[in-house]
Amino acid sequence: MTSRPGPGIPATSPGETTLGEHVLGQLRRLGAGVGLSEADTELYGQVLVDSLAGAAHRPLSLPPAWPTFLSDDHSPVEFSLASAPDAAPSLRVLVEPGWAHSDMAESGRAGLAVIRAMGARWGFATDQLDALADLFFPDGAQGPLALWYALDLRAGGVPGVKVYLNPSASGPENAARTVREALRRLGYGQAFEQLPPAAGYPFLALDLGAWTSPRVKVYVRDPSMSADDACALSRTSGATAADIRYFFHAAAGSLAPSERGGDDTLRLVRRPALTCHSFTEGDSNPSGFTLHIPVRDYVRDDEEALARATALLTRAGMDPTVLNRSLGALTERTLADGVGLIAYLALVYERGRPPRLTVYLSSEAYHVRPPQEQYPRSTWMPARHTRSVLDLGHQAVGHVSPHTAQKEVTWSPTASRS
């Protein structure tokens, strides 16, 4: 399959295009595809470009300013489409505003300034974020990120705003302690005990601005996950084991659950899965659960990734045509010529709402990852005989190098990851 080129894709060479022009063109075409008005799209595009500051004017002929792990090619922007039954897909954009700063303290300050400017523009408070500043923005902040933001792009020019923070800012050995203290300050004193054991906490996220039920979200790194592990991690009402199991195998490449058990269980052994556990005001138990599968590491190419996403959307009664159009809005390349344009597939549960599916889309501003030719299409899923990591205690979590995280956990939250 070949993605259809959208109108206005520059015919000039990449060296004559800036990062800002590249992502703004993608946003305009994506916005048109989901029915956003031209005025709303232009407003959101200007906010995006302004938040990148001088980095937006950096020519694509130069290498990325910083090797962000937001995307495989180090683009500081990622898009996503969130789908729900009986509703049009919504468009989101994830950005690292301090991308041009190699120093994490400077990157954090740049990011905070961007969020405070958004608060002034759209009339929301940043009190919760300010209350966590000493935890997430220390003077000697460590990588691999300081702050990302995501915009849920809504009609009317007022988005939902999400902020993603790095629990390892004071060192990976302190990540669990940082998450616990952040939850306590935000009014969720018992929430940490409700989280599953983990091998690391890559993100803590806050909903700011116009949300009906603002959430605090904790992302957990889950290496060597099996479908059984994924089912055990969900403690949210409405998250059914059958749906989680089907999604896991469909996204990772095996539609039939493994018949094997014990140490002979089929597991994800390349880039690990992420789970997200969300909390809403007045509730110490998780009110939401999201399973993120890094589909790009479990397919040959984007043609196959699209087929998996289409099958999942169709099974859930959601229209896949917007996703198909969106790929054409991002690139002119043939989907079989690369892998990673579709980065993650996510299954999202929130209490009292029907399950949702989110597809994370890379900007590919700098590089197209070549197909994984060694893996036959539609049949490959790596397996390894290994024990579950879920017997790790809370004392052991967080001891993952940010450099290891940079190589193994590329998000996404995308993030806008739930």
Tab-separated table of C-alpha atoms in Angstrom:
chain	number	residue	atom	x	y	z
A	1	MET	CA	0.000	0.000	0.000
A	2	THR	CA	1.122	3.557	-0.659
A	3	SER	CA	0.018	6.399	1.562
A	4	ARG	CA	-1.794	9.097	-0.340
A	5	PRO	CA	0.083	12.409	-0.300
A	6	GLY	CA	-1.842	15.230	1.244
A	7	PRO	CA	-2.170	18.640	-0.361
A	8	GLY	CA	0.631	21.077	0.216
A	9	ILE	CA	3.434	18.638	1.023
A	10	PRO	CA	6.589	20.583	0.137
A	11	ALA	CA	8.296	19.547	-3.082
A	12	THR	CA	11.598	21.037	-1.965
A	13	SER	CA	14.394	18.951	-0.501
A	14	PRO	CA	14.370	18.323	3.282
A	15	GLY	CA	17.384	20.632	3.651
A	16	GLU	CA	15.253	23.605	2.576
A	17	THR	CA	12.525	22.904	5.122
A	18	THR	CA	12.606	23.847	8.791
A	19	LEU	CA	11.323	21.690	11.616
A	20	GLY	CA	8.511	24.155	12.259
A	21	GLU	CA	7.395	24.117	8.623
A	22	HIS	CA	7.477	20.330	8.587
A	23	VAL	CA	5.320	19.736	11.681
A	24	LEU	CA	2.999	22.662	10.931
A	25	GLY	CA	2.279	21.240	7.480
A	26	GLN	CA	1.552	17.844	9.011
A	27	LEU	CA	-0.748	19.384	11.626
A	28	ARG	CA	-2.700	21.316	8.999
A	29	ARG	CA	-3.316	18.198	6.933
A	30	LEU	CA	-4.156	16.078	9.973
A	31	GLY	CA	-6.528	18.731	11.290
A	32	ALA	CA	-8.390	18.843	8.001
A	33	GLY	CA	-8.655	15.060	8.086
A	34	VAL	CA	-10.382	14.989	11.489
A	35	GLY	CA	-12.649	17.959	10.756
A	36	LEU	CA	-10.936	20.710	12.757
A	37	SER	CA	-11.628	24.174	11.402
A	38	GLU	CA	-8.827	26.012	9.656
A	39	ALA	CA	-8.904	28.684	12.378
A	40	ASP	CA	-8.540	26.142	15.191
A	41	THR	CA	-5.771	24.303	13.368
A	42	GLU	CA	-3.835	27.520	12.742
A	43	LEU	CA	-4.142	28.536	16.407
A	44	TYR	CA	-2.908	25.153	17.631
A	45	GLY	CA	-0.146	25.142	15.040
A	46	GLN	CA	1.086	28.545	16.151
A	47	VAL	CA	1.142	27.401	19.785
A	48	LEU	CA	3.128	24.313	18.781
A	49	VAL	CA	5.691	26.258	16.751
A	50	ASP	CA	6.007	28.990	19.395
A	51	SER	CA	6.623	26.375	22.093
A	52	LEU	CA	9.643	25.066	20.178
A	53	ALA	CA	11.062	28.614	20.137
A	54	GLY	CA	14.197	28.962	17.999
A	55	ALA	CA	14.349	25.208	17.379
A	56	ALA	CA	11.319	25.566	15.094
A	57	HIS	CA	13.496	27.491	12.636
A	58	ARG	CA	16.196	24.816	12.569
A	59	PRO	CA	16.642	23.387	9.029
A	60	LEU	CA	15.984	19.677	8.669
A	61	SER	CA	19.302	19.428	6.839
A	62	LEU	CA	20.907	19.690	10.293
A	63	PRO	CA	20.807	16.753	12.714
A	64	PRO	CA	18.314	16.834	15.600
A	65	ALA	CA	19.212	19.397	18.242
A	66	TRP	CA	18.912	16.781	20.999
A	67	PRO	CA	18.467	12.979	20.866
A	68	THR	CA	15.028	13.034	22.448
A	69	PHE	CA	13.510	9.616	23.055
A	70	LEU	CA	10.059	10.988	22.272
A	71	SER	CA	10.532	9.418	18.825
A	72	ASP	CA	12.943	6.997	17.188
A	73	ASP	CA	14.340	9.631	14.815
A	74	HIS	CA	14.561	12.223	17.637
A	75	SER	CA	11.793	14.457	16.296
A	76	PRO	CA	10.366	16.446	19.252
A	77	VAL	CA	6.767	16.066	18.012
A	78	GLU	CA	4.426	13.073	17.866
A	79	PHE	CA	0.769	12.898	16.818
A	80	SER	CA	-1.953	10.497	17.905
A	81	LEU	CA	-5.528	9.582	17.031
A	82	ALA	CA	-7.843	8.562	19.868
A	83	SER	CA	-10.917	6.582	18.799
A	84	ALA	CA	-14.061	5.679	20.713
A	85	PRO	CA	-17.302	3.982	19.627
A	86	ASP	CA	-19.867	6.280	18.005
A	87	ALA	CA	-17.508	9.273	17.903
A	88	ALA	CA	-15.100	10.785	15.419
A	89	PRO	CA	-11.409	10.232	16.246
A	90	SER	CA	-9.745	13.076	18.121
A	91	LEU	CA	-6.314	14.414	17.213
A	92	ARG	CA	-3.581	14.995	19.765
A	93	VAL	CA	-0.020	16.256	19.569
A	94	LEU	CA	2.850	15.532	21.962
A	95	VAL	CA	5.777	17.995	22.131
A	96	GLU	CA	9.085	18.380	23.967
A	97	PRO	CA	9.247	22.192	24.271
A	98	GLY	CA	12.775	22.274	25.731
A	99	TRP	CA	14.112	19.996	22.977
A	100	ALA	CA	16.974	22.289	21.985
A	101	HIS	CA	18.424	22.295	25.536
A	102	SER	CA	20.852	19.483	26.311
A	103	ASP	CA	20.838	20.490	29.988
A	104	MET	CA	17.756	19.002	31.662
A	105	ALA	CA	17.416	21.857	34.154
A	106	GLU	CA	17.295	24.380	31.304
A	107	SER	CA	14.906	22.141	29.370
A	108	GLY	CA	12.620	21.986	32.390
A	109	ARG	CA	12.619	25.757	32.823
A	110	ALA	CA	11.766	26.210	29.145
A	111	GLY	CA	8.950	23.689	29.450
A	112	LEU	CA	7.511	25.300	32.570
A	113	ALA	CA	7.475	28.687	30.835
A	114	VAL	CA	5.530	27.184	27.935
A	115	ILE	CA	2.921	25.613	30.241
A	116	ARG	CA	2.476	28.822	32.227
A	117	ALA	CA	1.969	30.743	28.997
A	118	MET	CA	-0.686	28.211	27.999
A	119	GLY	CA	-2.356	28.677	31.386
A	120	ALA	CA	-2.486	32.423	30.813
A	121	ARG	CA	-3.841	31.935	27.274
A	122	TRP	CA	-6.510	29.374	28.124
A	123	GLY	CA	-7.315	30.359	31.712
A	124	PHE	CA	-6.171	27.347	33.724
A	125	ALA	CA	-4.114	27.189	36.899
A	126	THR	CA	-0.702	25.554	37.177
A	127	ASP	CA	-0.832	25.144	40.970
A	128	GLN	CA	-0.499	21.357	40.849
A	129	LEU	CA	2.528	21.565	38.597
A	130	ASP	CA	4.099	24.291	40.737
A	131	ALA	CA	3.653	22.121	43.843
A	132	LEU	CA	5.851	19.436	42.265
A	133	ALA	CA	8.614	21.695	40.944
A	134	ASP	CA	11.264	20.691	43.495
A	135	LEU	CA	10.650	16.988	42.762
A	136	PHE	CA	10.792	17.141	38.989
A	137	PHE	CA	12.945	20.208	38.261
A	138	PRO	CA	15.983	20.036	40.578
A	139	ASP	CA	19.072	22.067	39.702
A	140	GLY	CA	20.995	18.965	38.667
A	141	ALA	CA	18.093	17.311	36.836
A	142	GLN	CA	18.957	14.059	35.080
A	143	GLY	CA	17.626	12.789	31.752
A	144	PRO	CA	16.219	11.546	29.520
A	145	LEU	CA	13.514	14.261	29.627
A	146	ALA	CA	12.353	17.163	31.762
A	147	LEU	CA	8.839	18.004	30.515
A	148	TRP	CA	6.626	17.067	27.607
A	149	TYR	CA	3.162	18.425	26.939
A	150	ALA	CA	0.254	17.070	24.940
A	151	LEU	CA	-2.697	18.952	23.492
A	152	ASP	CA	-6.050	17.281	22.887
A	153	LEU	CA	-7.060	19.398	19.885
A	154	ARG	CA	-10.740	20.311	20.253
A	155	ALA	CA	-13.100	22.451	18.237
A	156	GLY	CA	-13.329	26.019	19.539
A	157	GLY	CA	-9.624	26.646	20.060
A	158	VAL	CA	-9.384	25.494	23.702
A	159	PRO	CA	-7.547	22.150	24.040
A	160	GLY	CA	-7.141	19.712	26.858
A	161	VAL	CA	-3.579	20.049	28.168
A	162	LYS	CA	-1.474	17.235	29.613
A	163	VAL	CA	1.978	17.533	31.140
A	164	TYR	CA	4.436	14.626	31.333
A	165	LEU	CA	7.190	14.675	33.969
A	166	ASN	CA	10.271	12.539	34.620
A	167	PRO	CA	10.250	10.675	37.988
A	168	SER	CA	13.982	9.978	37.541
A	169	ALA	CA	14.909	13.676	37.532
A	170	SER	CA	16.789	13.190	40.828
A	171	GLY	CA	18.217	9.867	39.736
A	172	PRO	CA	16.583	6.591	38.700
A	173	GLU	CA	17.155	5.192	42.174
A	174	ASN	CA	14.744	7.847	43.498
A	175	ALA	CA	11.963	7.393	40.929
A	176	ALA	CA	9.631	5.335	43.133
A	177	ARG	CA	10.101	7.751	46.049
A	178	THR	CA	9.389	10.699	43.751
A	179	VAL	CA	6.177	9.134	42.433
A	180	ARG	CA	4.978	8.348	45.957
A	181	GLU	CA	5.631	11.899	47.182
A	182	ALA	CA	4.066	13.487	44.093
A	183	LEU	CA	0.886	11.458	44.561
A	184	ARG	CA	0.770	12.453	48.241
A	185	ARG	CA	1.099	16.168	47.441
A	186	LEU	CA	-1.624	15.906	44.820
A	187	GLY	CA	-4.056	14.401	47.343
A	188	TYR	CA	-3.636	10.705	46.522
A	189	GLY	CA	-1.864	9.567	49.661
A	190	GLN	CA	-2.830	5.898	49.307
A	191	ALA	CA	-2.483	5.663	45.537
A	192	PHE	CA	1.107	4.437	45.346
A	193	GLU	CA	0.217	1.262	47.231
A	194	GLN	CA	-2.408	0.529	44.555
A	195	LEU	CA	0.170	0.514	41.749
A	196	PRO	CA	1.514	-2.811	40.505
A	197	PRO	CA	5.158	-3.737	41.071
A	198	ALA	CA	7.278	-2.241	38.315
A	199	ALA	CA	10.703	-2.210	36.716
A	200	GLY	CA	10.571	1.565	36.366
A	201	TYR	CA	8.376	4.670	36.230
A	202	PRO	CA	9.092	6.550	32.980
A	203	PHE	CA	6.400	9.247	33.390
A	204	LEU	CA	3.999	10.936	35.760
A	205	ALA	CA	1.346	12.973	33.950
A	206	LEU	CA	-1.183	15.651	34.946
A	207	ASP	CA	-4.331	16.824	33.193
A	208	LEU	CA	-4.497	20.627	33.242
A	209	GLY	CA	-7.219	22.895	31.932
A	210	ALA	CA	-10.539	21.869	30.425
A	211	TRP	CA	-11.131	18.271	31.562
A	212	THR	CA	-14.387	16.918	32.985
A	213	SER	CA	-12.495	14.637	35.398
A	214	PRO	CA	-8.818	15.645	35.568
A	215	ARG	CA	-6.473	12.716	36.122
A	216	VAL	CA	-3.065	12.029	37.559
A	217	LYS	CA	-1.413	9.216	35.615
A	218	VAL	CA	1.516	6.988	36.513
A	219	TYR	CA	3.275	5.123	33.715
A	220	VAL	CA	4.915	1.801	34.508
A	221	ARG	CA	7.586	0.057	32.491
A	222	ASP	CA	6.843	-3.642	31.932
A	223	PRO	CA	9.661	-5.573	30.227
A	224	SER	CA	9.103	-9.160	29.079
A	225	MET	CA	5.323	-8.787	29.393
A	226	SER	CA	2.959	-11.624	28.541
A	227	ALA	CA	-0.784	-11.412	27.918
A	228	ASP	CA	-1.389	-12.914	31.363
A	229	ASP	CA	0.801	-10.220	32.909
A	230	ALA	CA	-1.162	-7.514	31.095
A	231	CYS	CA	-4.452	-8.874	32.431
A	232	ALA	CA	-3.081	-9.021	35.986
A	233	LEU	CA	-1.909	-5.398	35.839
A	234	SER	CA	-5.390	-3.983	35.276
A	235	ARG	CA	-7.312	-3.226	38.458
A	236	THR	CA	-9.872	-1.009	36.794
A	237	SER	CA	-13.570	-1.760	36.697
A	238	GLY	CA	-14.605	-2.557	33.136
A	239	ALA	CA	-11.212	-3.715	31.871
A	240	THR	CA	-12.026	-7.255	30.767
A	241	ALA	CA	-9.322	-9.905	30.562
A	242	ALA	CA	-10.668	-11.196	27.243
A	243	ASP	CA	-10.358	-7.788	25.566
A	244	ILE	CA	-6.916	-7.124	27.028
A	245	ARG	CA	-5.704	-10.547	25.906
A	246	TYR	CA	-7.067	-10.100	22.373
A	247	PHE	CA	-5.561	-6.625	22.057
A	248	PHE	CA	-2.177	-7.816	23.321
A	249	HIS	CA	-1.902	-10.596	20.757
A	250	ALA	CA	-3.412	-8.585	17.890
A	251	ALA	CA	-1.093	-5.625	18.459
A	252	ALA	CA	2.012	-7.740	19.076
A	253	GLY	CA	1.407	-10.127	16.206
A	254	SER	CA	-0.256	-13.282	17.479
A	255	LEU	CA	-4.056	-13.290	17.340
A	256	ALA	CA	-4.370	-16.630	19.129
A	257	PRO	CA	-3.432	-16.694	22.818
A	258	SER	CA	-0.475	-18.901	23.670
A	259	GLU	CA	-1.293	-22.343	24.979
A	260	ARG	CA	1.897	-22.330	26.987
A	261	GLY	CA	2.146	-21.429	30.617
A	262	GLY	CA	4.663	-21.063	33.411
A	263	ASP	CA	8.157	-20.370	32.110
A	264	ASP	CA	7.098	-21.250	28.565
A	265	THR	CA	4.917	-18.156	28.115
A	266	LEU	CA	5.078	-15.964	25.027
A	267	ARG	CA	6.561	-12.575	25.994
A	268	LEU	CA	7.513	-9.244	24.439
A	269	VAL	CA	11.297	-9.245	24.470
A	270	ARG	CA	12.175	-6.258	22.296
A	271	ARG	CA	10.993	-2.772	23.284
A	272	PRO	CA	8.880	-3.224	26.428
A	273	ALA	CA	5.215	-2.467	26.874
A	274	LEU	CA	4.022	0.434	29.024
A	275	THR	CA	0.977	0.514	31.255
A	276	CYS	CA	-0.668	3.657	32.592
A	277	HIS	CA	-2.664	3.788	35.841
A	278	SER	CA	-4.796	6.894	36.308
A	279	PHE	CA	-6.409	8.389	39.389
A	280	THR	CA	-9.215	10.927	39.649
A	281	GLU	CA	-10.093	13.233	42.525
A	282	GLY	CA	-11.445	11.551	45.656
A	283	ASP	CA	-10.412	8.039	44.595
A	284	SER	CA	-7.274	6.267	45.838
A	285	ASN	CA	-7.915	3.268	43.584
A	286	PRO	CA	-7.022	3.494	39.887
A	287	SER	CA	-9.911	4.786	37.799
A	288	GLY	CA	-8.218	4.015	34.481
A	289	PHE	CA	-5.826	1.589	32.824
A	290	THR	CA	-4.019	1.818	29.495
A	291	LEU	CA	-1.894	-0.828	27.793
A	292	HIS	CA	0.644	0.534	25.282
A	293	ILE	CA	2.203	-1.926	22.825
A	294	PRO	CA	5.200	-0.613	20.797
A	295	VAL	CA	3.908	-2.143	17.582
A	296	ARG	CA	6.828	-0.845	15.531
A	297	ASP	CA	9.130	-3.406	17.134
A	298	TYR	CA	6.776	-6.308	16.417
A	299	VAL	CA	6.093	-5.823	12.681
A	300	ARG	CA	8.105	-5.882	9.484
A	301	ASP	CA	6.813	-2.500	8.249
A	302	ASP	CA	4.092	0.126	8.568
A	303	GLU	CA	1.852	-1.637	6.081
A	304	GLU	CA	1.556	-4.484	8.558
A	305	ALA	CA	1.175	-2.087	11.495
A	306	LEU	CA	-1.715	-0.396	9.685
A	307	ALA	CA	-3.347	-3.773	9.055
A	308	ARG	CA	-3.210	-4.586	12.771
A	309	ALA	CA	-4.551	-1.188	13.782
A	310	THR	CA	-7.330	-1.443	11.195
A	311	ALA	CA	-8.347	-4.886	12.450
A	312	LEU	CA	-8.513	-3.678	16.042
A	313	LEU	CA	-10.491	-0.554	15.175
A	314	THR	CA	-12.927	-2.496	13.014
A	315	ARG	CA	-13.482	-5.158	15.680
A	316	ALA	CA	-14.244	-2.396	18.204
A	317	GLY	CA	-16.769	-0.758	15.873
A	318	MET	CA	-14.541	2.229	15.131
A	319	ASP	CA	-13.922	3.728	11.684
A	320	PRO	CA	-10.326	3.148	10.464
A	321	THR	CA	-10.559	5.469	7.437
A	322	VAL	CA	-9.363	8.549	9.356
A	323	LEU	CA	-6.211	6.671	10.349
A	324	ASN	CA	-5.602	5.740	6.714
A	325	ARG	CA	-5.967	9.375	5.634
A	326	SER	CA	-3.774	10.548	8.477
A	327	LEU	CA	-0.830	8.464	7.315
A	328	GLY	CA	-1.074	10.178	3.940
A	329	ALA	CA	-1.088	13.532	5.753
A	330	LEU	CA	2.221	12.689	7.404
A	331	THR	CA	4.267	11.219	4.568
A	332	GLU	CA	4.432	10.489	0.863
A	333	ARG	CA	6.423	7.305	1.324
A	334	THR	CA	5.130	3.802	0.724
A	335	LEU	CA	4.222	2.153	4.018
A	336	ALA	CA	6.131	-1.015	3.158
A	337	ASP	CA	9.328	1.046	2.824
A	338	GLY	CA	9.696	1.772	6.526
A	339	VAL	CA	8.599	0.967	10.065
A	340	GLY	CA	7.774	3.296	12.937
A	341	LEU	CA	5.305	5.723	11.368
A	342	ILE	CA	2.806	3.875	13.581
A	343	ALA	CA	4.724	3.771	16.851
A	344	TYR	CA	2.324	2.510	19.531
A	345	LEU	CA	-1.139	0.990	19.742
A	346	ALA	CA	-2.941	1.540	23.041
A	347	LEU	CA	-6.070	0.117	24.654
A	348	VAL	CA	-7.597	2.664	27.052
A	349	TYR	CA	-10.057	2.069	29.881
A	350	GLU	CA	-11.638	4.734	32.054
A	351	ARG	CA	-14.279	3.889	34.632
A	352	GLY	CA	-17.758	4.546	33.316
A	353	ARG	CA	-16.637	4.961	29.695
A	354	PRO	CA	-16.396	2.487	26.811
A	355	PRO	CA	-12.913	1.227	25.899
A	356	ARG	CA	-10.936	3.414	23.494
A	357	LEU	CA	-8.088	2.775	21.073
A	358	THR	CA	-5.241	5.204	20.436
A	359	VAL	CA	-2.757	5.067	17.561
A	360	TYR	CA	0.507	7.022	17.944
A	361	LEU	CA	2.010	8.489	14.777
A	362	SER	CA	5.595	9.611	14.262
A	363	SER	CA	6.512	12.836	12.512
A	364	GLU	CA	9.577	11.251	10.825
A	365	ALA	CA	11.133	14.688	10.430
A	366	TYR	CA	14.678	13.322	10.313
A	367	HIS	CA	14.759	9.661	9.423
A	368	VAL	CA	12.688	6.701	8.232
A	369	ARG	CA	13.513	3.493	10.028
A	370	PRO	CA	14.011	0.697	7.459
A	371	PRO	CA	11.760	-2.365	7.466
A	372	GLN	CA	12.735	-5.285	9.663
A	373	GLU	CA	13.381	-7.585	6.727
A	374	GLN	CA	14.416	-10.513	8.887
A	375	TYR	CA	10.873	-10.901	10.177
A	376	PRO	CA	8.302	-12.502	7.852
A	377	ARG	CA	5.167	-10.418	7.493
A	378	SER	CA	2.198	-11.334	9.723
A	379	THR	CA	3.903	-14.267	11.399
A	380	TRP	CA	6.695	-12.950	13.574
A	381	MET	CA	6.430	-12.495	17.293
A	382	PRO	CA	9.575	-13.062	19.362
A	383	ALA	CA	9.280	-15.350	22.333
A	384	ARG	CA	11.630	-16.026	25.174
A	385	HIS	CA	11.313	-18.445	28.033
A	386	THR	CA	11.615	-16.136	31.014
A	387	ARG	CA	9.943	-15.519	34.318
A	388	SER	CA	7.616	-12.591	34.824
A	389	VAL	CA	9.115	-9.410	36.237
A	390	LEU	CA	5.998	-8.863	38.314
A	391	ASP	CA	7.505	-10.391	41.437
A	392	LEU	CA	9.751	-7.342	41.798
A	393	GLY	CA	9.046	-5.417	44.981
A	394	HIS	CA	8.437	-1.671	45.191
A	395	GLN	CA	11.891	-1.313	46.713
A	396	ALA	CA	13.426	-2.551	43.468
A	397	VAL	CA	11.552	-0.325	41.070
A	398	GLY	CA	13.032	2.723	39.447
A	399	HIS	CA	16.552	1.290	39.270
A	400	VAL	CA	16.754	1.668	35.527
A	401	SER	CA	19.289	3.934	33.903
A	402	PRO	CA	17.774	6.846	31.994
A	403	HIS	CA	20.099	5.832	29.181
A	404	THR	CA	18.558	2.355	29.182
A	405	ALA	CA	15.119	3.957	29.170
A	406	GLN	CA	16.142	6.107	26.221
A	407	LYS	CA	16.976	3.019	24.184
A	408	GLU	CA	14.067	0.840	25.247
A	409	VAL	CA	11.103	3.089	25.996
A	410	THR	CA	10.334	5.422	23.144
A	411	TRP	CA	6.921	7.049	23.746
A	412	SER	CA	5.377	8.122	23.418
A	413	PRO	CA	3.475	8.521	26.289
A	414	THR	CA	3.313	9.184	23.236
A	415	ALA	CA	2.603	9.890	24.647
A	416	SER	CA	-0.746	11.817	24.754
A	417	ARG	CA	-0.631	8.214	25.553
A	418	SER	CA	-3.998	7.593	26.947
